[in-house]
Coordinates of C-alpha atoms in Angstrom, one line a residue:
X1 CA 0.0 0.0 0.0
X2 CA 1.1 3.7 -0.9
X3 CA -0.1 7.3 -0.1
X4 CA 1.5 10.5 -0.7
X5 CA 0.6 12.9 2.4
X6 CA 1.0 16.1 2.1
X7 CA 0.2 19.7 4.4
X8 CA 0.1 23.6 4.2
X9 CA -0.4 23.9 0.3
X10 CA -1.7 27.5 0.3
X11 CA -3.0 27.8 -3.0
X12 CA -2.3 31.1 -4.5
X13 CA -1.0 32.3 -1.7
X14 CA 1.6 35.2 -3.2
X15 CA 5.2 34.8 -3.5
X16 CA 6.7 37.8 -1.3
X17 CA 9.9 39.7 -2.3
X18 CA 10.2 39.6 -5.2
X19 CA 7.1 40.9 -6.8
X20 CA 8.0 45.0 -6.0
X21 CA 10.8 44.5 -8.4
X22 CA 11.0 45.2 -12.3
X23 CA 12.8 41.9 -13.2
X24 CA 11.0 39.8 -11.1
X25 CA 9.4 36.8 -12.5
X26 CA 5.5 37.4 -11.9
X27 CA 3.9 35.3 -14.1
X28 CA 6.1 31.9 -11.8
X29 CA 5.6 34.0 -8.6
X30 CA 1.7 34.3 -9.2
X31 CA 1.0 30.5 -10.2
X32 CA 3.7 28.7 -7.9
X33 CA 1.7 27.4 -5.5
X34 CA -0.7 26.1 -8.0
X35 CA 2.4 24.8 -10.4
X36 CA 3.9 22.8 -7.4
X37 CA 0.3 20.9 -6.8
X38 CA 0.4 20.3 -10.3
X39 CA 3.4 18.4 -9.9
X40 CA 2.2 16.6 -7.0
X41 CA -1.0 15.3 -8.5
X42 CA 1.3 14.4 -11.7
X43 CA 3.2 12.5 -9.1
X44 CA 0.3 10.7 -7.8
X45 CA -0.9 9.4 -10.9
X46 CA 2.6 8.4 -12.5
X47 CA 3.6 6.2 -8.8
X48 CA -0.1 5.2 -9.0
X49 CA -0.7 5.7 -5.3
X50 CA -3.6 4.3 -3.4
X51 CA -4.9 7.2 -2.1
X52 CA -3.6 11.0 -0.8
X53 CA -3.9 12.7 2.5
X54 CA -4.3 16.2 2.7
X55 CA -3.1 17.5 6.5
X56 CA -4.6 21.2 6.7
X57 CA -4.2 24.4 5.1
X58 CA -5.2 23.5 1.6
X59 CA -5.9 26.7 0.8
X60 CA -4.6 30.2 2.5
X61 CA -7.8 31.6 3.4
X62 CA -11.0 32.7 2.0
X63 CA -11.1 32.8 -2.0
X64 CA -11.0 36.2 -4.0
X65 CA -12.7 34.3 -6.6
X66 CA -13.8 31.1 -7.3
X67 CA -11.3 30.3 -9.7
X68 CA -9.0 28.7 -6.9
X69 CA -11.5 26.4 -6.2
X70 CA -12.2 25.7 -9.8
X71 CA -8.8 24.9 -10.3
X72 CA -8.8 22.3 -7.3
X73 CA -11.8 20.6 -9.0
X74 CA -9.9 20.3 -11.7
X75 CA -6.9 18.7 -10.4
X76 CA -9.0 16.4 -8.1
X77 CA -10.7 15.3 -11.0
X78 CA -7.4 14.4 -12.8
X79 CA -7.0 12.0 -9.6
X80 CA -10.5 10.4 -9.4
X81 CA -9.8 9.3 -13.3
X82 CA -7.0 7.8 -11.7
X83 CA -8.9 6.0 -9.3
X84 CA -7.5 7.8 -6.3
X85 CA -9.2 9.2 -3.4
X86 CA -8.5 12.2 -1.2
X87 CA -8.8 12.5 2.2
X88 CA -8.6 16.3 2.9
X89 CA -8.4 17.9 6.6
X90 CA -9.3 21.8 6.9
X91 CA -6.3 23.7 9.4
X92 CA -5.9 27.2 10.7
X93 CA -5.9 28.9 7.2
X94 CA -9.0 27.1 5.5
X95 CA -10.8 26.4 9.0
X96 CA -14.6 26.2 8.7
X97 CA -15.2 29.4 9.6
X98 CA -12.9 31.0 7.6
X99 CA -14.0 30.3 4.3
X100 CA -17.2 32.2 2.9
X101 CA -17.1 30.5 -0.6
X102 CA -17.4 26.9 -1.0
X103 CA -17.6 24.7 -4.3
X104 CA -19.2 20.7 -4.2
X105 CA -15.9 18.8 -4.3
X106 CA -15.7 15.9 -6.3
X107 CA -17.1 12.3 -5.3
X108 CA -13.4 11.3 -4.7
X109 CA -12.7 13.9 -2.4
X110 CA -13.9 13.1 1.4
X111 CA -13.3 15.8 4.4
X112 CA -13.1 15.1 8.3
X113 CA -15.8 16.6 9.8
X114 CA -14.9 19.6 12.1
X115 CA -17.3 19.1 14.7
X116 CA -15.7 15.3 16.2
X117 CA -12.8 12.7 14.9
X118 CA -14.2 10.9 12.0
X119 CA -12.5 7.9 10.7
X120 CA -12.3 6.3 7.1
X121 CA -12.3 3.1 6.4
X122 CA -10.5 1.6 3.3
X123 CA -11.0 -2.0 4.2
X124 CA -9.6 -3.1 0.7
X125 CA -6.5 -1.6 2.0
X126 CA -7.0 -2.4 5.4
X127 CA -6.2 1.3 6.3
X128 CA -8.4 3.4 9.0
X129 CA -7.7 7.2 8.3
X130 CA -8.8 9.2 11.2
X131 CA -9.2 12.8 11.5
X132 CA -10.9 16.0 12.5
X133 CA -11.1 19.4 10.8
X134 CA -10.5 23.0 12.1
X135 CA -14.1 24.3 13.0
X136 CA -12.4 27.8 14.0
X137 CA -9.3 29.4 13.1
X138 CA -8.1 29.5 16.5
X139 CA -8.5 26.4 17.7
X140 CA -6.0 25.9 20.5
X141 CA -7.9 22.4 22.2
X142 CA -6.3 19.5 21.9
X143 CA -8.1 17.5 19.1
X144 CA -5.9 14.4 19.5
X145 CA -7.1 13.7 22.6
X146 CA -10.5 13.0 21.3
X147 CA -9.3 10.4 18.3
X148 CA -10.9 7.7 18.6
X149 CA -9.3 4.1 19.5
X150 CA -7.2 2.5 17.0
X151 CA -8.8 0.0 15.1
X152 CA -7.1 -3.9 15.3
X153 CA -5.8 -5.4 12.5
X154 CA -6.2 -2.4 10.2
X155 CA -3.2 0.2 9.5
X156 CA -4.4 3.3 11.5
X157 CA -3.1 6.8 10.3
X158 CA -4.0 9.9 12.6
X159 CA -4.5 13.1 10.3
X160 CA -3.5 16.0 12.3
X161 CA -3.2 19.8 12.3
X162 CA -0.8 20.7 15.1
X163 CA 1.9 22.8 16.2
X164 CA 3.0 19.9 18.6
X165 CA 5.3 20.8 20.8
X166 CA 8.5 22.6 20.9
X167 CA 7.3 24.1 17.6
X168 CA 7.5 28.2 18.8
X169 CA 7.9 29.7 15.5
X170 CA 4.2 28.5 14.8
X171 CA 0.5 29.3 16.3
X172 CA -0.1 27.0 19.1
X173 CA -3.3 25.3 17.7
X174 CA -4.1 21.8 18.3
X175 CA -1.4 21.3 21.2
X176 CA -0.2 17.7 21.7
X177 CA 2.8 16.1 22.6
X178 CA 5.1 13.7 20.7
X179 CA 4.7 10.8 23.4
X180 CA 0.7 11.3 23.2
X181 CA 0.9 10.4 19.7
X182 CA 3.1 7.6 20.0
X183 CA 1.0 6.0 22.5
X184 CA -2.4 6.4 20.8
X185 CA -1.9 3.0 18.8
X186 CA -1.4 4.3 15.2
X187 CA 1.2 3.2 13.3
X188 CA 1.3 7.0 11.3
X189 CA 0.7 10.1 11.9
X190 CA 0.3 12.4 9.0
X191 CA 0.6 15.9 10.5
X192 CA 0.7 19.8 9.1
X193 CA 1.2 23.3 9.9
X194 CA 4.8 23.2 10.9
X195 CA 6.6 24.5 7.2
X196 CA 9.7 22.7 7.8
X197 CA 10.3 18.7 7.2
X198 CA 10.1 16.3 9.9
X199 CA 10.2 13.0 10.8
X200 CA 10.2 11.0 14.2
X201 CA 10.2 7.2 14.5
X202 CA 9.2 5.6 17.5
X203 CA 5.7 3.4 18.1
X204 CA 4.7 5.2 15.5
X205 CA 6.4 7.6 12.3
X206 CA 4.8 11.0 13.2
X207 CA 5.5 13.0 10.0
X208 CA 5.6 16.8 8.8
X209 CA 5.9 16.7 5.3
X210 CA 6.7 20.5 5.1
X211 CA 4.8 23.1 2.5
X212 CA 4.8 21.8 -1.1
X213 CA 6.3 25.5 -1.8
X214 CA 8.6 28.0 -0.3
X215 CA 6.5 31.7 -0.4
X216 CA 9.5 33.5 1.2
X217 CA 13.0 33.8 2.0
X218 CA 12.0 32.5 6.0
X219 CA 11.1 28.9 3.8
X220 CA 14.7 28.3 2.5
X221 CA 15.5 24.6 0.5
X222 CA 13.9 22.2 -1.3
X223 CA 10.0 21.7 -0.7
X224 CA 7.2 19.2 -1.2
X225 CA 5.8 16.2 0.1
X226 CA 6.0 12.5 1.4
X227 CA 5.8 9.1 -0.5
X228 CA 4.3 6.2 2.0
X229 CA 5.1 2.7 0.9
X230 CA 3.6 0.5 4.0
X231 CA 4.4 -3.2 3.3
X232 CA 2.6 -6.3 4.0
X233 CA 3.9 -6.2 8.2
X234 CA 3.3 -2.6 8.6
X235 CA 6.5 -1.4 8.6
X236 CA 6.4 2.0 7.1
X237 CA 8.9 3.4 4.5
X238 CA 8.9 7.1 3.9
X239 CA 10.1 9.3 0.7
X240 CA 10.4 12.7 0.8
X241 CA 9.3 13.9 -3.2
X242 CA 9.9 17.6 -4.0
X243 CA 7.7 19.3 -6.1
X244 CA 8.7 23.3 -5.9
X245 CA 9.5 25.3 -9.0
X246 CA 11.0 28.3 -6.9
X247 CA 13.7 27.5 -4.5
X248 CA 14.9 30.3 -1.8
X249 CA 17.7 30.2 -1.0
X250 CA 20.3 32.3 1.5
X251 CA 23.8 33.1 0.0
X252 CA 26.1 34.1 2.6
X253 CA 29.5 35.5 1.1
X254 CA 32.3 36.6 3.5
X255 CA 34.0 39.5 2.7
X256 CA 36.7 39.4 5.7
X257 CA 39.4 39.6 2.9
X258 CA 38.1 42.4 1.0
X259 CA 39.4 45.7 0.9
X260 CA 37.3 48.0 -1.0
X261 CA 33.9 48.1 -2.5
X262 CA 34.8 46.6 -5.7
X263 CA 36.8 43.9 -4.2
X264 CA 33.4 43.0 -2.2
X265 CA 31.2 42.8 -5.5
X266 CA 33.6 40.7 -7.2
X267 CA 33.5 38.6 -4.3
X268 CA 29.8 38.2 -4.1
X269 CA 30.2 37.5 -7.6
X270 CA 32.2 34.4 -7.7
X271 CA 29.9 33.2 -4.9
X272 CA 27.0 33.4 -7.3
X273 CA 29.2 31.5 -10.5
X274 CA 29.9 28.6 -7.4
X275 CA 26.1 28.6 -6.8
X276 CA 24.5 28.3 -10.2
X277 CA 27.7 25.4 -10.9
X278 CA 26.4 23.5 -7.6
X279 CA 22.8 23.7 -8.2
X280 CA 20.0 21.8 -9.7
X281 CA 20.0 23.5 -13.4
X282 CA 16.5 23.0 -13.7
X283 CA 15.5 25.0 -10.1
X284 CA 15.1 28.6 -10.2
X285 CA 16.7 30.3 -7.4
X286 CA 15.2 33.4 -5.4
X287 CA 18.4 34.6 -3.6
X288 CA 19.3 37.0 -0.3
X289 CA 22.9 37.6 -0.8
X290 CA 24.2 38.2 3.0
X291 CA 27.5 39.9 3.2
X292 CA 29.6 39.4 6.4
X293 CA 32.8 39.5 7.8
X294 CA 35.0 41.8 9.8
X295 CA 36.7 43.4 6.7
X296 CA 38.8 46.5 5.5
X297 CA 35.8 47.4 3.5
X298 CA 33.2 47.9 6.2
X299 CA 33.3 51.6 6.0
X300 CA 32.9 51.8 1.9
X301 CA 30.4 49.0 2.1
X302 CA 27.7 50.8 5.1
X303 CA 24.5 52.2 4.1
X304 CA 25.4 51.0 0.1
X305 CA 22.6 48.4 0.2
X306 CA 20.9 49.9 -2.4
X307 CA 24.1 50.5 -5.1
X308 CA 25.1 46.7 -4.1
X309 CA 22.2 45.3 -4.8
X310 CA 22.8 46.9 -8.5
X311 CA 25.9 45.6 -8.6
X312 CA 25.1 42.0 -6.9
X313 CA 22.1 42.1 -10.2
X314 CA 24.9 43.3 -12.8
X315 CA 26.7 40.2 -11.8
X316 CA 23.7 38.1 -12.5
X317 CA 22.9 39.4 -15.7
X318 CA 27.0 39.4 -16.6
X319 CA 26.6 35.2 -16.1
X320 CA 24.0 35.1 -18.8
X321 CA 21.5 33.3 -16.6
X322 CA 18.0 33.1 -16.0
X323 CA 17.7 31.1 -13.3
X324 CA 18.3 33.5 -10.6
X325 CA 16.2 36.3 -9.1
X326 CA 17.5 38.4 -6.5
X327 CA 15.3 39.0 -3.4
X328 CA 17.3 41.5 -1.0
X329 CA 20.7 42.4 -0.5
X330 CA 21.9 42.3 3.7
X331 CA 25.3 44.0 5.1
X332 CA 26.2 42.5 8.4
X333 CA 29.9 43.1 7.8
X334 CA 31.6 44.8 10.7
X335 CA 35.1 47.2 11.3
X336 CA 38.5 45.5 10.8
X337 CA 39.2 46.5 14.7
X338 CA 37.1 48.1 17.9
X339 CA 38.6 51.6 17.3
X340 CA 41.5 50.8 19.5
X341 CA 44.5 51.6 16.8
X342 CA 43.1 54.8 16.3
X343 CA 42.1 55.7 19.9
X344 CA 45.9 55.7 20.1
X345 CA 46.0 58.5 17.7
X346 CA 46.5 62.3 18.6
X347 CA 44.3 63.7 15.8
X348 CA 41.4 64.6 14.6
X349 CA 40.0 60.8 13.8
X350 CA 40.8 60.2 17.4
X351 CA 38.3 63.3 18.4
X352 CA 36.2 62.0 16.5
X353 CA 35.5 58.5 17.6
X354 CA 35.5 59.9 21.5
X355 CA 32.7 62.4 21.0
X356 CA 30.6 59.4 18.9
X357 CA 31.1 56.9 21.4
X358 CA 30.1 59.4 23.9
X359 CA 27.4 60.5 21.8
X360 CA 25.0 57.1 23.0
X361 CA 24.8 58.6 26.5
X362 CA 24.6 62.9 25.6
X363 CA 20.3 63.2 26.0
X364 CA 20.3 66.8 24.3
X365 CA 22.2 65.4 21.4
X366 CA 20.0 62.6 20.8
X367 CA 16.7 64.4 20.9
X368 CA 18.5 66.9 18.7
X369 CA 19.6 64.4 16.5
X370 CA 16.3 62.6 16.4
X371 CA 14.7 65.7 15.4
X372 CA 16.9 66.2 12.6
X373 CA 16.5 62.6 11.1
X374 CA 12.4 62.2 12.2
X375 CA 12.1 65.0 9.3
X376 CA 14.0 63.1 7.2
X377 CA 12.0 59.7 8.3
X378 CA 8.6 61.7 6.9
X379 CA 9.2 62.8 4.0
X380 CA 10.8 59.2 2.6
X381 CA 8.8 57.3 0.3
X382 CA 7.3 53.7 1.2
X383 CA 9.9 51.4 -0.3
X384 CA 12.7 53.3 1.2
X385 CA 11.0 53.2 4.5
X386 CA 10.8 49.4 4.0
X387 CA 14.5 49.2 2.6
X388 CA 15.7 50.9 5.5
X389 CA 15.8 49.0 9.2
X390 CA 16.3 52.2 11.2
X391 CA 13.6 54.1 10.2
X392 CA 11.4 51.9 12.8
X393 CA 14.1 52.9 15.3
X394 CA 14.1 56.4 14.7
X395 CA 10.4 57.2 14.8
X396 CA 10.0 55.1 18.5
X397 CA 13.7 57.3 19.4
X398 CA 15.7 54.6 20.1
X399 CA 19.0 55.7 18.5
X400 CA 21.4 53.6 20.0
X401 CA 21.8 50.6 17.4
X402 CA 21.9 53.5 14.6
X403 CA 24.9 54.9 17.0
X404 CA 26.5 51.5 17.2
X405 CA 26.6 50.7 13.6
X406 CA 27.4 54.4 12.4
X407 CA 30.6 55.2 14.9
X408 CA 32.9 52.3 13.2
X409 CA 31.8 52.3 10.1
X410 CA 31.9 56.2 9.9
X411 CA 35.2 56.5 11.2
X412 CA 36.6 53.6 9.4
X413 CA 35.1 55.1 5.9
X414 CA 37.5 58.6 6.8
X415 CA 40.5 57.0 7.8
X416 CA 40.1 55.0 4.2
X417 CA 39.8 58.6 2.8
X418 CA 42.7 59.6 5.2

């Protein structure tokens, strides 16, 4: 017996950060989600899988239109030519009370109720599939508790939306514990919610297949979903199948060596020609470049976000490819030393770093200086107000991580011009 289980599909849920740009590609970020199920159901019908379980979050939240759930009709009815049923559990995102618009789903298409654990049974298989919808968005209960028994001599899978725990980047709905659901009796546990891949084996596999595809640069790597083969003793062998088109990825590149601006462009660079010779060359990559390093070229480098980011995409376009797409450009480089070389100094340098380093503590020069930059702060316009982390800062007056990162790299930039 086979099943693919996957979770947290999100159809046409948007692509973020890269849409506000002029090179982006919009026509892959706007279908993605829907391209990557695509590939799943194409999946299901070439391994010829017995049926497919559907842990939560199907879609991302009400429908603008009914097109989304058109096009979900249409892909389940791709499957029930196939002769493969769905079992499909509504999470956080597509709870019952979420969704206004609603379509008949197809006759192969069968959905845990939200109001108690229902269970399925395929007793050609000799699989019981039980489950138990989101009713409310915010359902923080624990459903688990409630499954019903497992039932003897069948293979029983638990379908479960869950943050489980330990999991504190996510919404705590549906708490449980790991040991709870390795004592229930099941021999699987196909879980969703949590974005990430995971797998623990124990009484039971308990599963997270992870989202079928990465939306943002916080969903990094590969993405997609899990092949179940459960043989004739029960023993349970799982597959993880990746069915993205968009990959995000995070390019660190350390500058330490780097003396000058240039040097750190040509750096970055060669880091992107090692990437696109290491990766897949069918995968399109949406990249953060992350420059670090305590380097020569911090002072040239601070507050040029914006010109490296031109320079980071002139490199892409110099390497003829079109399989990149750059998402933001981060400096998180740092001074070659703490200031002590030129504290040592009798000059005008010297001066300078003692009155910034003093400045932190000097009241009437902050509130001075916060009036002089909250002007400044108004009249930007939106995307540099997003572009630039401080802005936040400077509104609320908190100054002193603008201090922090100016004093080194300000002093560092004039003894360069020194």
């Amino acid at each position: 017996m086979r099943f693919i289980h996957a979770a947290d599909i999100h159809l046409d849920s948007p692509l973020t950060g890269l849409s506000a740009y002029a090179d982006a590609p919009v026509e892959m970020l706007r279908t993605a989600t829907r391209d990557a199920f695509t590939n799943l159901v194409n999946l299901a019908i070439e391994e010829r899988v017995d049926f497919m379980v559907i842990a939560g979050d199907l879609y991302d939240g009400d429908w603008k239109d009914y097109n989304t759930g058109l096009y979900f009709a249409k892909e389940m009815g791709r499957l029930r030519k196939a002769g493969i049923p769905v079992y499909l559990l509504y999470g956080n995102h597509d709870a019952e009370n979420e969704m206004t618009r609603k379509l008949l789903l197809p006759e192969n298409v069968f959905v845990f109720d939200s109001r108690k654990p229902s269970t399925f049974r395929l007793d050609h298989l000799g699989v019981a599939l039980h489950g138990r919808s989101f009713k409310d968005a915010a359902t923080v209960e624990n459903l688990a508790a409630g499954y019903p028994e497992p039932i003897a001599g069948m293979i029983n899978i638990g379908v479960l939306h869950t943050a489980l725990e330990g999991n504190a980047a996510h919404a705590n709905y549906a708490p449980c514990s790991l040991a709870q659901l390795h004592a229930k009796g099941y021999q699987y546990w196909a879980l969703g919610h949590v974005h990430e891949y995971c797998i623990w084996r124990g009484d039971a596999v308990v599963v997270f297949p992870g989202n079928l595809q990465g939306r943002h640069i916080r969903e990094t790597g590969p993405r997609g979903a899990v092949l179940v083969h459960c043989n004739a003793a029960g023993a349970m062998e799982v597959e993880r199948v990746h069915v993205d088109v968009l990959r995000w990825h995070r390019l660190g590149v350390d500058v330490s060596g780097c003396q000058s601006f240039a040097e750190a462009a040509r750096a970055i660079g060669n880091a992107l020609e090692s990437l696109l010779e290491a990766g897949p060359a069918h995968m399109p990559l949406a990249l953060r470049v992350v420059v670090s390093g305590q380097t020569a070229a911090h002072g040239e480098l601070f507050g040029m976000e914006a010109q490296l980011r031109l320079e980071v995409l002139a490199a892409i376009a110099a390497l003829g490819n079109d399989r990149l797409w750059l998402e933001k450009v981060r400096l998180e480089t740092q001074a070659l030393d703490d200031g002590q070389a030129l504290r040592e100094r009798a000059d005008a340098l010297a001066d300078l770093q003692d009155l910034l380093e003093s400045a932190g503590t000097d009241q009437e020069f902050l509130d001075g200086l916060r009036g002089e930059l909250s002007g400044l702060v108004d009249k930007a316009p939106p995307e540099l107000k997003s572009a630039i982390p401080y802005f936040a800062d400077i509104k609320n007056g908190d100054l002193a991580a603008l201090l922090r990162e100016i004093r080194p790299s300000l002093v560092a930039h004039l003894a360069k011009v020194e």
